Amino acid sequence: MIPVALGVTFILFSLLSVTPGDPARLALGEDASEESLNEFRREYGLDRSFLVRYGFFVYNAAVNQDIGRSYVTRRPVAGEMANTFPVTLNLAFGAITFATVLGMTFGIICAIKQYSIFDNVTMVIAMLGISTPIFYLGILFILWFSVRLRWLPSSGFDTLSQRILPWITLSAPSMSIITRMTRSSMLEVIRSDYIRTARAKGQKESVVILKHALQNALIPIVTIIGIQFGLLLGGSILTESVFSIPGVGRLAVEGIKSRDYPIVQGAVLYIAIAYVFINLFVDLLYAWIDPRLRTRYRY
Amino acid sequence: MTQHSEFLLEIRDLRVQFHTDTGLVKAVEGLNFTLKRGEAVGLVGETGAGKTTTALAIMQLIASPPGKITSGQIFFDGKDILTKSEEEKRHIRGKKVAMIFQDPMTSLNPVLTVQEQIAEMIRLHEQVTNKEALEKARAMLQLVGIQPERGPDYPHQFSGGMKQRVVIAIALACNPQLLIADEPTTALDVTIQAQVLELMRELKQHFNTATILITHDLGVVAELCDSVAIMYAGRILEKADARTLYGNPQHPYTQGLFHSIPDLTKNVHRLNTMPGLPPDPTALPPGCCFAPRCQYADEACSANSPDMTEVEPGHFVACFKIQEKNGRQAHG
């Protein structure tokens, strides 16, 4: 995890250092004097070279658990993250739960009823879901459900009704991919010999599908869910912008606009660390699902 | 009901068809078959003769689509199982009729322990607690020659022969009246084959289970079976008790099969084969299905399909030529 954090922040530092625009000018405004600009640069170390700044950043982060202060609000980045990161996590968790539950349900039904009308319609919708950009889908949803039907509010993230549209919007591409993955994985497993063995025992069809088939089909599905969860954290940037949700994504977008480097660094670092933890969790889940992996590591 | 009770299993005019891209495959075409209680019959035939399809039809496990039982009756214990509800069929599967599949490497669920897979069968058909089921599962493992302590292991931790023992333990867990073994030794190497056959023979005596052994190995049939049915292109061509059939094969196809067994005492360079190939199951010949390959066939054979006739007590053959010959002998 530490190499990942180092790598991510280094790449980000490099990118930000070549971005045009003067953070001091943007933070202090057009009217600021040359003196106060220089004062600001000295205070935040912007007069130093790129490598020295990166060194200080890593040193402070590692030793003092301090990842800097915002150029604009002058508040610690860690505090800003503490305010916004839970919102983003909530958004991403809501979306992935939605995507997993519905995606797997649709996928299983499609696999059992292969080539039925339900299967064909679902596959077409899933294709649309994968290919429609999140921001476009978000705007469409706002137009339909908020403006025309007036069912759900178009912005904010405090009440449940405010959360539903962002969850659905963000989950749409993942749900489509999980549906397709579940379908193909189940189709492969359903034809295998041990499913026939289970049927030959006189087992109920529902148990055959949910106990024998699903657990075997789950491994590729879990991989996809893990990858999708990571993508959702990134995708939340767009969703948060469209629905005006005060999360890390929107904070990062504002940070980029105002060249507020510490905020952008903090946002990316938090998302990267969350991604690493999700991958770890997925790997542990593999071993729990598949005994073949468990015994391989035992030796 | 009493009418059929002599037989454990009686199949009448069974037809099974599969809809495929290349056409309608008639896998089983007018099959008649009977099995007495405790009898072991070998179902012998080439690949594609419809042996496995027949077995799956008895188990009511024909995948639909693409497969369908288009006509016929399958009486088990005097009752036609084709007319039963799915719920009733589930109580027959596993409890009364159990099946051992061809490839032990893929017949076990890789994510469940072997004792769980045996216990599942017991829980489904007997009123037991989970603990009792697991205990009985371990007892079954012992019976098939696996240490009961290995119950919590997963299938990938067993060899092919051991897996087949587990599959046999699953099949016999609820003491079925009929066991269908679909080429149980084909996927195993020869020494393990002998062990598994020995095990099956012991268990058959122990439980007195009627057995249908599907194979294309006439030697295996001679080891295990009381009687033999020769299957070809979805039909049974000859059926008799093993001793009679091996001593006096009547049907030209059966004779061809025995003729193609290599004789170890002679120095031969080429193995004997039968001319021709089995018919395309999407386009079966109109008359006797073996007529195109049969050296004795004439026009009558290509026009009509012969019925089974008893040529000597307990020996049935479906061949016009044999019937003619016997008829001549009877009159002359």
XYZ file of C-alpha atoms in Angstrom:
631
model
C 0.000 0.000 0.000
C 2.864 2.383 0.776
C 4.467 1.964 -2.674
C 1.057 2.610 -4.213
C 0.592 5.787 -2.164
C 4.106 6.986 -3.061
C 3.630 6.245 -6.738
C 0.216 7.882 -6.939
C 1.311 11.053 -5.164
C 4.515 11.311 -7.229
C 2.657 11.071 -10.522
C 0.140 13.581 -9.255
C 2.851 15.972 -8.114
C 4.447 15.785 -11.541
C 1.170 16.440 -13.310
C 0.230 19.334 -11.056
C 3.671 20.923 -11.378
C 3.350 21.111 -15.149
C -0.230 22.437 -15.016
C -0.341 26.069 -16.081
C -1.754 28.652 -13.646
C -0.435 30.302 -10.500
C -1.918 28.982 -7.230
C -0.919 32.126 -5.338
C -2.631 34.432 -7.823
C -5.784 32.331 -7.797
C -5.887 32.058 -4.011
C -5.235 35.754 -3.267
C -7.087 37.310 -6.183
C -6.272 39.664 -9.050
C -5.588 42.668 -6.786
C -2.968 41.045 -4.548
C 0.398 42.797 -4.384
C 3.618 41.175 -5.551
C 4.777 41.137 -1.935
C 1.830 39.205 -0.569
C 2.084 36.803 -3.482
C 5.709 36.091 -2.622
C 4.785 35.788 1.045
C 2.124 33.183 0.108
C 4.574 31.240 -2.079
C 7.153 31.163 0.698
C 4.574 30.047 3.271
C 3.432 27.084 1.143
C 6.874 26.278 -0.254
C 5.851 27.081 -3.798
C 9.177 28.879 -4.366
C 11.034 25.611 -3.903
C 11.812 23.106 -6.625
C 9.420 20.270 -7.470
C 11.500 17.506 -5.861
C 12.010 19.416 -2.617
C 8.273 20.029 -2.375
C 7.573 16.359 -2.956
C 10.153 15.426 -0.324
C 8.532 17.733 2.221
C 5.101 16.373 1.382
C 6.166 12.767 1.921
C 8.105 13.664 5.085
C 5.166 15.553 6.597
C 2.692 12.889 5.617
C 4.793 10.062 7.024
C 6.179 11.699 10.189
C 3.571 14.288 11.175
C 0.521 12.648 9.530
C 0.016 16.052 7.919
C -0.886 16.274 4.250
C -0.900 20.040 4.044
C -3.394 22.887 4.129
C -5.695 24.183 1.444
C -4.417 27.247 -0.427
C -7.915 28.662 -0.605
C -9.586 27.969 2.734
C -6.267 27.670 4.639
C -7.792 24.731 6.526
C -5.939 21.374 6.893
C -6.582 18.998 3.982
C -7.128 16.101 6.412
C -10.046 17.997 7.938
C -11.569 18.717 4.553
C -11.256 15.046 3.677
C -12.902 14.026 6.938
C -15.869 16.181 5.965
C -16.203 15.043 2.380
C -14.811 11.502 2.157
C -17.673 9.817 4.069
C -20.123 11.393 1.620
C -18.234 9.931 -1.343
C -17.937 6.540 0.354
C -21.664 6.589 1.049
C -22.339 7.421 -2.591
C -20.015 4.700 -3.865
C -21.264 2.070 -1.392
C -24.871 2.871 -2.216
C -24.141 2.611 -5.909
C -22.163 -0.640 -5.687
C -24.815 -2.246 -3.458
C -27.461 -1.252 -5.948
C -25.341 -2.477 -8.871
C -24.447 -5.787 -7.191
C -27.901 -6.746 -5.950
C -29.779 -5.818 -9.101
C -26.962 -6.774 -11.489
C -26.592 -10.266 -10.051
C -30.344 -10.802 -9.854
C -30.820 -9.807 -13.493
C -27.742 -11.809 -14.512
C -29.003 -14.991 -12.849
C -32.474 -14.647 -14.374
C -30.930 -14.014 -17.804
C -28.767 -17.116 -17.463
C -31.680 -19.342 -16.440
C -33.918 -17.943 -19.181
C -31.272 -17.659 -21.868
C -32.528 -16.168 -25.166
C -35.910 -15.332 -23.603
C -37.461 -11.908 -24.117
C -36.336 -10.899 -20.625
C -32.773 -11.918 -21.467
C -32.699 -10.042 -24.767
C -34.249 -6.854 -23.388
C -31.933 -6.876 -20.361
C -28.876 -7.355 -22.538
C -29.858 -4.400 -24.747
C -30.447 -2.180 -21.706
C -27.137 -3.344 -20.227
C -25.368 -2.404 -23.442
C -26.949 1.068 -23.211
C -25.934 1.286 -19.563
C -22.304 0.550 -20.373
C -22.099 2.989 -23.229
C -23.981 5.965 -21.755
C -21.650 8.434 -19.966
C -22.525 9.010 -16.310
C -22.840 12.794 -16.593
C -25.269 12.461 -19.518
C -27.319 9.857 -17.699
C -27.336 12.076 -14.593
C -28.655 15.025 -16.560
C -31.315 12.837 -18.217
C -32.443 11.524 -14.826
C -32.667 15.063 -13.446
C -34.744 16.078 -16.454
C -37.123 13.139 -16.120
C -37.464 12.527 -12.418
C -36.801 15.993 -10.988
C -37.935 18.481 -13.599
C -40.733 16.683 -15.441
C -42.134 14.174 -12.937
C -41.043 16.080 -9.803
C -40.527 12.803 -7.920
C -37.035 13.316 -6.567
C -34.840 16.328 -5.779
C -32.048 17.120 -8.215
C -29.285 18.058 -5.774
C -27.893 17.519 -2.276
C -27.109 14.326 -0.375
C -28.691 14.678 3.057
C -31.995 12.841 2.832
C -32.719 9.440 1.345
C -34.765 10.941 -1.473
C -31.781 13.095 -2.431
C -29.539 10.043 -2.530
C -31.617 7.802 -4.777
C -30.917 9.502 -8.099
C -27.124 9.775 -7.594
C -26.982 6.128 -6.497
C -28.862 4.936 -9.569
C -26.894 7.168 -11.901
C -23.521 6.100 -10.582
C -24.510 2.418 -10.451
C -25.806 2.195 -14.031
C -22.562 1.271 -15.843
C -21.432 -1.086 -13.071
C -24.840 -2.720 -12.879
C -24.727 -3.364 -16.612
C -21.276 -4.913 -16.442
C -22.131 -7.027 -13.385
C -25.321 -8.242 -15.101
C -23.406 -9.347 -18.179
C -20.663 -10.947 -16.131
C -23.108 -12.822 -13.905
C -24.999 -14.048 -16.941
C -21.969 -15.406 -18.789
C -20.386 -16.862 -15.663
C -23.630 -18.598 -14.649
C -24.206 -19.921 -18.169
C -20.806 -21.561 -18.080
C -21.337 -23.114 -14.644
C -24.916 -24.281 -15.248
C -23.719 -26.582 -18.028
C -21.082 -28.260 -15.896
C -21.249 -31.847 -14.715
C -21.517 -31.119 -11.009
C -24.720 -29.182 -11.604
C -26.090 -32.324 -13.238
C -24.884 -34.294 -10.211
C -26.769 -31.912 -7.921
C -29.914 -32.324 -10.005
C -29.436 -36.098 -10.003
C -29.575 -35.988 -6.206
C -33.133 -34.710 -6.501
C -32.171 -31.265 -5.285
C -34.604 -28.393 -5.832
C -33.813 -26.287 -8.881
C -33.630 -23.103 -6.789
C -31.034 -24.686 -4.493
C -29.112 -26.033 -7.488
C -28.890 -22.519 -8.906
C -28.250 -20.560 -5.730
C -26.079 -23.012 -3.807
C -24.215 -25.064 -6.394
C -24.053 -22.790 -9.402
C -23.810 -19.330 -7.895
C -20.918 -20.037 -5.554
C -18.873 -21.349 -8.451
C -19.877 -18.487 -10.704
C -19.056 -15.946 -8.033
C -15.285 -15.703 -8.517
C -15.229 -13.719 -11.765
C -18.230 -11.729 -10.527
C -16.410 -10.677 -7.349
C -13.392 -9.594 -9.407
C -15.614 -7.397 -11.539
C -17.387 -5.948 -8.506
C -14.018 -5.031 -6.958
C -12.837 -3.316 -10.119
C -16.170 -1.546 -10.509
C -16.068 -0.276 -6.932
C -12.725 1.373 -7.633
C -14.077 2.895 -10.805
C -17.124 4.141 -8.906
C -14.925 6.118 -6.524
C -13.440 7.826 -9.578
C -16.823 8.085 -11.283
C -18.229 9.819 -8.224
C -16.365 12.973 -9.376
C -18.808 13.345 -12.264
C -21.877 12.302 -10.292
C -21.046 14.702 -7.453
C -20.628 17.537 -9.928
C -23.928 16.824 -11.688
C -25.945 16.442 -8.474
C -24.049 19.079 -6.420
C -23.017 16.593 -3.754
C -20.399 17.841 -1.257
C -18.030 14.877 -1.668
C -14.352 14.370 -2.370
C -14.971 14.366 -6.104
C -16.503 17.810 -6.213
C -13.856 19.085 -3.811
C -11.164 17.762 -6.170
C -12.795 19.402 -9.177
C -12.900 22.747 -7.359
C -9.322 22.174 -6.224
C -8.201 21.676 -9.807
C -10.045 24.808 -10.940
C -8.388 26.969 -8.282
C -4.996 25.201 -8.479
C -5.466 24.168 -4.867
C -2.797 21.460 -5.076
C -2.980 20.089 -1.496
C -6.715 19.453 -1.863
C -6.253 17.594 -5.149
C -3.409 15.560 -3.667
C -5.460 14.707 -0.614
C -8.461 13.653 -2.670
C -6.466 11.418 -4.965
C -4.504 9.916 -2.075
C -7.679 9.027 -0.190
C -9.289 7.458 -3.236
C -6.123 5.510 -4.034
C -5.911 4.140 -0.493
C -9.584 3.177 -0.560
C -8.927 1.371 -3.842
C -6.061 -0.588 -2.303
C -8.227 -1.643 0.640
C -10.987 -2.781 -1.687
C -8.552 -4.909 -3.644
C -7.273 -6.459 -0.437
C -10.826 -7.209 0.610
C -11.571 -8.793 -2.778
C -8.512 -11.036 -2.487
C -9.603 -12.217 0.948
C -13.072 -12.835 -0.444
C -11.605 -15.109 -3.148
C -10.085 -17.374 -0.561
C -13.376 -17.499 1.289
C -15.319 -18.441 -1.856
C -12.870 -20.822 -3.492
C -11.339 -23.589 -1.358
C -8.800 -24.321 -4.111
C -7.124 -20.977 -3.435
C -7.268 -21.503 0.309
C -5.378 -24.780 0.227
C -2.858 -23.438 -2.257
C -1.750 -20.782 0.219
C -1.668 -23.202 3.107
C 1.396 -24.964 1.758
C -49.842 -51.640 -11.283
C -49.492 -55.299 -10.358
C -49.128 -55.964 -14.070
C -45.645 -54.428 -14.070
C -44.454 -55.342 -10.618
C -42.270 -58.167 -11.937
C -39.971 -55.519 -13.320
C -38.308 -52.694 -11.432
C -37.941 -50.742 -14.626
C -39.822 -51.083 -17.865
C -39.290 -48.753 -20.778
C -41.767 -48.871 -23.657
C -41.168 -47.314 -27.058
C -39.061 -44.459 -25.697
C -38.193 -41.693 -28.141
C -35.888 -38.821 -27.274
C -35.075 -36.079 -29.742
C -32.761 -33.084 -29.665
C -33.293 -29.955 -31.698
C -29.895 -28.828 -32.969
C -28.600 -26.444 -35.608
C -27.893 -29.320 -37.967
C -31.368 -30.818 -37.620
C -33.491 -33.073 -35.451
C -31.266 -35.625 -33.718
C -33.130 -38.823 -32.883
C -30.948 -40.004 -30.032
C -33.310 -42.713 -28.780
C -35.753 -44.178 -31.268
C -38.339 -46.675 -30.039
C -36.391 -48.242 -27.211
C -37.887 -51.112 -25.226
C -36.158 -52.318 -22.124
C -36.881 -54.189 -18.920
C -34.936 -54.672 -15.741
C -35.723 -57.030 -12.851
C -35.143 -56.157 -9.216
C -31.524 -56.606 -8.263
C -30.534 -57.374 -11.847
C -27.357 -55.902 -13.309
C -27.562 -55.184 -16.991
C -24.812 -53.885 -19.220
C -25.881 -51.367 -21.833
C -23.272 -51.637 -24.548
C -22.894 -49.585 -27.686
C -20.735 -47.214 -29.635
C -20.402 -43.539 -28.818
C -23.586 -41.806 -29.917
C -25.751 -44.930 -29.700
C -28.027 -43.200 -27.172
C -26.823 -44.928 -24.010
C -26.338 -41.783 -21.931
C -29.519 -40.239 -23.311
C -31.461 -43.317 -22.178
C -29.923 -42.995 -18.719
C -30.738 -39.302 -18.494
C -34.284 -40.045 -19.645
C -34.707 -42.503 -16.766
C -33.320 -39.844 -14.404
C -35.625 -37.250 -16.014
C -32.596 -35.067 -16.568
C -32.777 -34.527 -20.323
C -31.818 -30.881 -20.808
C -34.834 -29.137 -22.282
C -34.306 -27.309 -24.562
C -32.794 -28.750 -26.735
C -33.880 -32.261 -25.719
C -37.372 -33.715 -25.421
C -38.922 -37.078 -24.696
C -41.389 -37.194 -27.577
C -43.124 -40.449 -26.761
C -42.992 -43.611 -24.710
C -43.423 -44.661 -21.118
C -40.923 -45.318 -18.369
C -42.419 -47.472 -15.628
C -40.478 -47.500 -12.417
C -41.897 -49.824 -9.791
C -45.027 -50.070 -11.910
C -45.673 -46.337 -12.218
C -45.001 -44.186 -15.258
C -42.537 -41.538 -14.116
C -43.039 -39.414 -17.212
C -46.511 -38.462 -16.000
C -45.352 -37.414 -12.536
C -44.975 -33.860 -11.303
C -41.559 -32.272 -10.933
C -41.938 -32.571 -7.161
C -42.568 -36.335 -7.381
C -39.690 -36.771 -9.813
C -37.353 -35.106 -7.319
C -38.248 -37.741 -4.748
C -37.382 -40.501 -7.196
C -34.095 -38.927 -8.278
C -31.405 -39.764 -5.792
C -33.625 -41.757 -3.438
C -34.857 -44.501 -5.751
C -32.727 -44.031 -8.864
C -29.178 -42.750 -8.514
C -26.606 -42.126 -11.164
C -22.835 -42.235 -11.407
C -21.484 -39.989 -14.132
C -18.717 -40.577 -16.573
C -16.082 -38.072 -15.519
C -15.331 -37.974 -11.779
C -13.002 -34.985 -12.282
C -15.943 -32.713 -13.097
C -18.880 -34.439 -11.361
C -18.126 -33.024 -7.927
C -18.779 -29.431 -6.936
C -15.318 -27.867 -6.394
C -16.420 -25.456 -3.667
C -18.146 -27.934 -1.335
C -16.491 -30.499 0.933
C -17.017 -34.123 -0.088
C -18.868 -34.947 3.134
C -21.203 -32.030 2.499
C -21.892 -33.334 -0.997
C -22.759 -36.779 0.361
C -24.710 -35.326 3.294
C -26.754 -33.172 0.921
C -28.139 -36.335 -0.663
C -28.987 -37.801 2.753
C -30.636 -34.612 4.027
C -32.774 -34.415 0.898
C -34.291 -37.864 1.225
C -34.123 -38.829 4.882
C -35.443 -37.217 8.047
C -32.135 -36.548 9.750
C -30.401 -33.718 11.538
C -27.415 -32.104 9.917
C -25.106 -33.882 12.346
C -26.580 -37.297 11.598
C -26.315 -36.628 7.880
C -22.629 -35.761 8.165
C -22.016 -38.848 10.300
C -23.705 -41.030 7.725
C -21.723 -39.285 4.987
C -18.479 -40.212 6.722
C -19.720 -43.780 7.127
C -20.372 -43.868 3.369
C -16.818 -42.663 2.744
C -15.532 -45.534 4.851
C -17.713 -47.932 2.883
C -16.165 -46.882 -0.418
C -12.685 -47.140 1.025
C -11.862 -43.542 1.929
C -10.776 -42.608 5.447
C -13.710 -40.808 7.101
C -11.314 -38.132 8.401
C -10.990 -36.920 4.826
C -14.655 -35.853 4.795
C -13.917 -32.133 5.312
C -11.545 -32.104 2.314
C -12.463 -30.618 -1.038
C -12.632 -32.552 -4.340
C -9.399 -31.064 -5.685
C -7.542 -32.763 -2.840
C -8.523 -36.215 -4.147
C -7.223 -38.253 -7.082
C -9.481 -39.307 -9.958
C -10.120 -42.781 -8.558
C -10.872 -41.367 -5.108
C -13.268 -38.837 -6.633
C -15.113 -41.640 -8.395
C -15.380 -43.408 -5.027
C -16.918 -40.232 -3.610
C -19.348 -40.098 -6.543
C -20.299 -43.725 -5.845
C -20.764 -42.875 -2.158
C -23.127 -40.044 -3.121
C -25.101 -42.316 -5.446
C -25.489 -45.083 -2.873
C -26.034 -42.819 0.160
C -29.803 -43.301 0.201
C -29.695 -46.964 -0.804
C -31.411 -46.583 -4.196
C -33.293 -49.422 -5.870
C -31.650 -48.657 -9.202
C -28.149 -47.439 -9.880
C -27.223 -46.146 -13.304
C -23.480 -46.070 -13.886
C -22.556 -44.173 -17.023
C -19.101 -45.354 -18.070
C -17.873 -45.162 -14.485
C -14.349 -46.248 -15.343
C -13.741 -44.633 -18.727
C -11.920 -41.608 -17.307
C -9.717 -43.686 -14.993
C -6.475 -45.507 -15.665
C -6.534 -49.296 -15.828
C -5.406 -50.210 -12.301
C -7.881 -47.758 -10.796
C -10.582 -49.105 -13.133
C -10.116 -52.548 -11.637
C -10.377 -51.157 -8.094
C -13.532 -49.188 -8.874
C -15.148 -52.202 -10.594
C -14.283 -54.397 -7.633
C -15.840 -51.794 -5.317
C -18.993 -51.628 -7.434
C -19.309 -55.409 -7.403
C -18.971 -55.515 -3.615
C -21.475 -52.730 -3.095
C -23.928 -54.293 -5.503
C -23.864 -57.494 -3.461
C -24.034 -55.525 -0.212
C -27.068 -53.423 -1.171
C -28.617 -55.725 -3.822
C -29.116 -52.703 -6.035
C -30.351 -53.177 -9.584
C -27.731 -51.724 -11.889
C -27.585 -50.401 -15.410
C -23.952 -50.270 -16.437
C -23.348 -48.153 -19.499
C -20.099 -48.889 -21.253
C -18.490 -49.731 -24.540
C -16.173 -52.192 -22.862
C -17.483 -55.758 -23.251
C -14.904 -56.952 -20.719
C -16.303 -54.707 -17.986
C -19.788 -56.045 -18.697
C -18.576 -59.624 -18.364
C -17.115 -58.733 -14.954
C -20.186 -57.135 -13.460
C -23.397 -57.884 -15.284
C -26.039 -60.608 -15.266
C -27.348 -59.637 -18.690
C -26.346 -57.509 -21.647
C -28.254 -55.215 -23.984
C -26.569 -54.173 -27.220
C -27.593 -50.694 -28.290
C -27.209 -49.173 -31.735
C -28.580 -45.915 -33.197
C -31.074 -45.406 -30.388
C -32.444 -48.934 -30.301
C -31.642 -52.191 -28.557
C -30.661 -54.839 -31.107
C -29.996 -57.809 -28.868
C -30.534 -58.657 -25.232
C -29.716 -61.802 -23.309
C -28.088 -62.965 -20.132
C -24.359 -62.428 -20.277
C -23.346 -66.073 -20.638
C -25.760 -66.684 -23.524
C -24.840 -63.538 -25.382
C -21.104 -64.011 -25.066
C -21.384 -67.670 -26.097
C -23.856 -67.211 -28.911
C -24.123 -63.677 -30.265
C -26.900 -63.617 -32.866
C -27.299 -60.155 -34.300
C -24.828 -59.295 -37.082
C -23.855 -56.132 -35.189
C -23.140 -58.029 -31.974
C -21.111 -60.554 -33.938
C -19.184 -57.683 -35.471
C -18.498 -56.251 -32.021
C -17.106 -59.536 -30.745
C -15.151 -60.020 -33.945
C -13.417 -56.681 -33.411
C -12.034 -57.711 -30.007
C -8.348 -58.452 -30.699
C -7.203 -62.028 -30.053
C -4.060 -61.961 -27.961
C -2.952 -65.424 -29.053
C -2.682 -64.507 -32.736
C -0.135 -62.359 -34.469
C -2.227 -59.697 -36.183
C -1.046 -56.470 -37.789
C -4.394 -54.786 -38.288
C -7.308 -54.842 -35.887
C -10.620 -56.158 -37.191
C -13.207 -53.460 -37.753
C -16.770 -53.385 -38.961
C -17.220 -51.736 -42.358
C -19.089 -48.412 -42.429
C -20.056 -45.938 -39.756
C -23.052 -45.654 -37.419
C -25.904 -43.789 -39.148
C -26.228 -40.028 -38.886
C -28.766 -39.531 -36.062
C -30.355 -36.638 -37.958
C -31.147 -38.994 -40.864
C -31.742 -42.520 -39.614
C -32.366 -45.179 -42.304
C -36.069 -46.072 -42.678
C -35.820 -49.807 -41.972
C -33.413 -51.682 -39.742
C -30.876 -49.135 -38.527
C -28.005 -51.545 -39.072
C -29.028 -52.551 -42.608
C -26.605 -50.200 -44.438
C -23.647 -51.912 -42.753
C -25.030 -55.428 -42.621
C -23.644 -58.068 -44.963
C -26.871 -60.119 -44.781
C -29.262 -57.221 -45.420
C -31.807 -57.313 -48.263
C -34.688 -55.072 -49.362
C -36.972 -56.139 -46.515
C -34.373 -54.960 -44.012
C -34.264 -51.471 -45.558
C -38.066 -51.220 -45.695
C -39.166 -52.123 -42.177
C -37.738 -52.033 -38.706
C -37.575 -55.479 -37.075
C -39.127 -56.081 -33.649
C -37.452 -57.969 -30.856
C -38.146 -61.701 -30.987
C -37.142 -64.405 -28.579
C -34.768 -66.781 -30.364
C -34.149 -68.927 -27.295
C -35.424 -68.506 -23.718
C -34.325 -65.067 -22.467
C -32.438 -64.227 -25.666
C -34.037 -61.435 -27.724
C -32.839 -60.247 -31.129
C -34.180 -57.588 -33.492
C -33.217 -58.973 -36.924
C -35.343 -60.272 -39.825
C -32.613 -62.635 -40.976
C -32.373 -64.372 -37.605
C -36.166 -64.622 -37.471
C -36.226 -66.142 -40.977
C -33.524 -68.628 -40.090
C -35.266 -69.678 -36.884
C -38.566 -69.839 -38.705
C -37.052 -72.199 -41.279
C -35.576 -74.361 -38.555
C -38.923 -74.502 -36.783
C -40.758 -75.542 -39.950
C -38.081 -77.804 -41.331
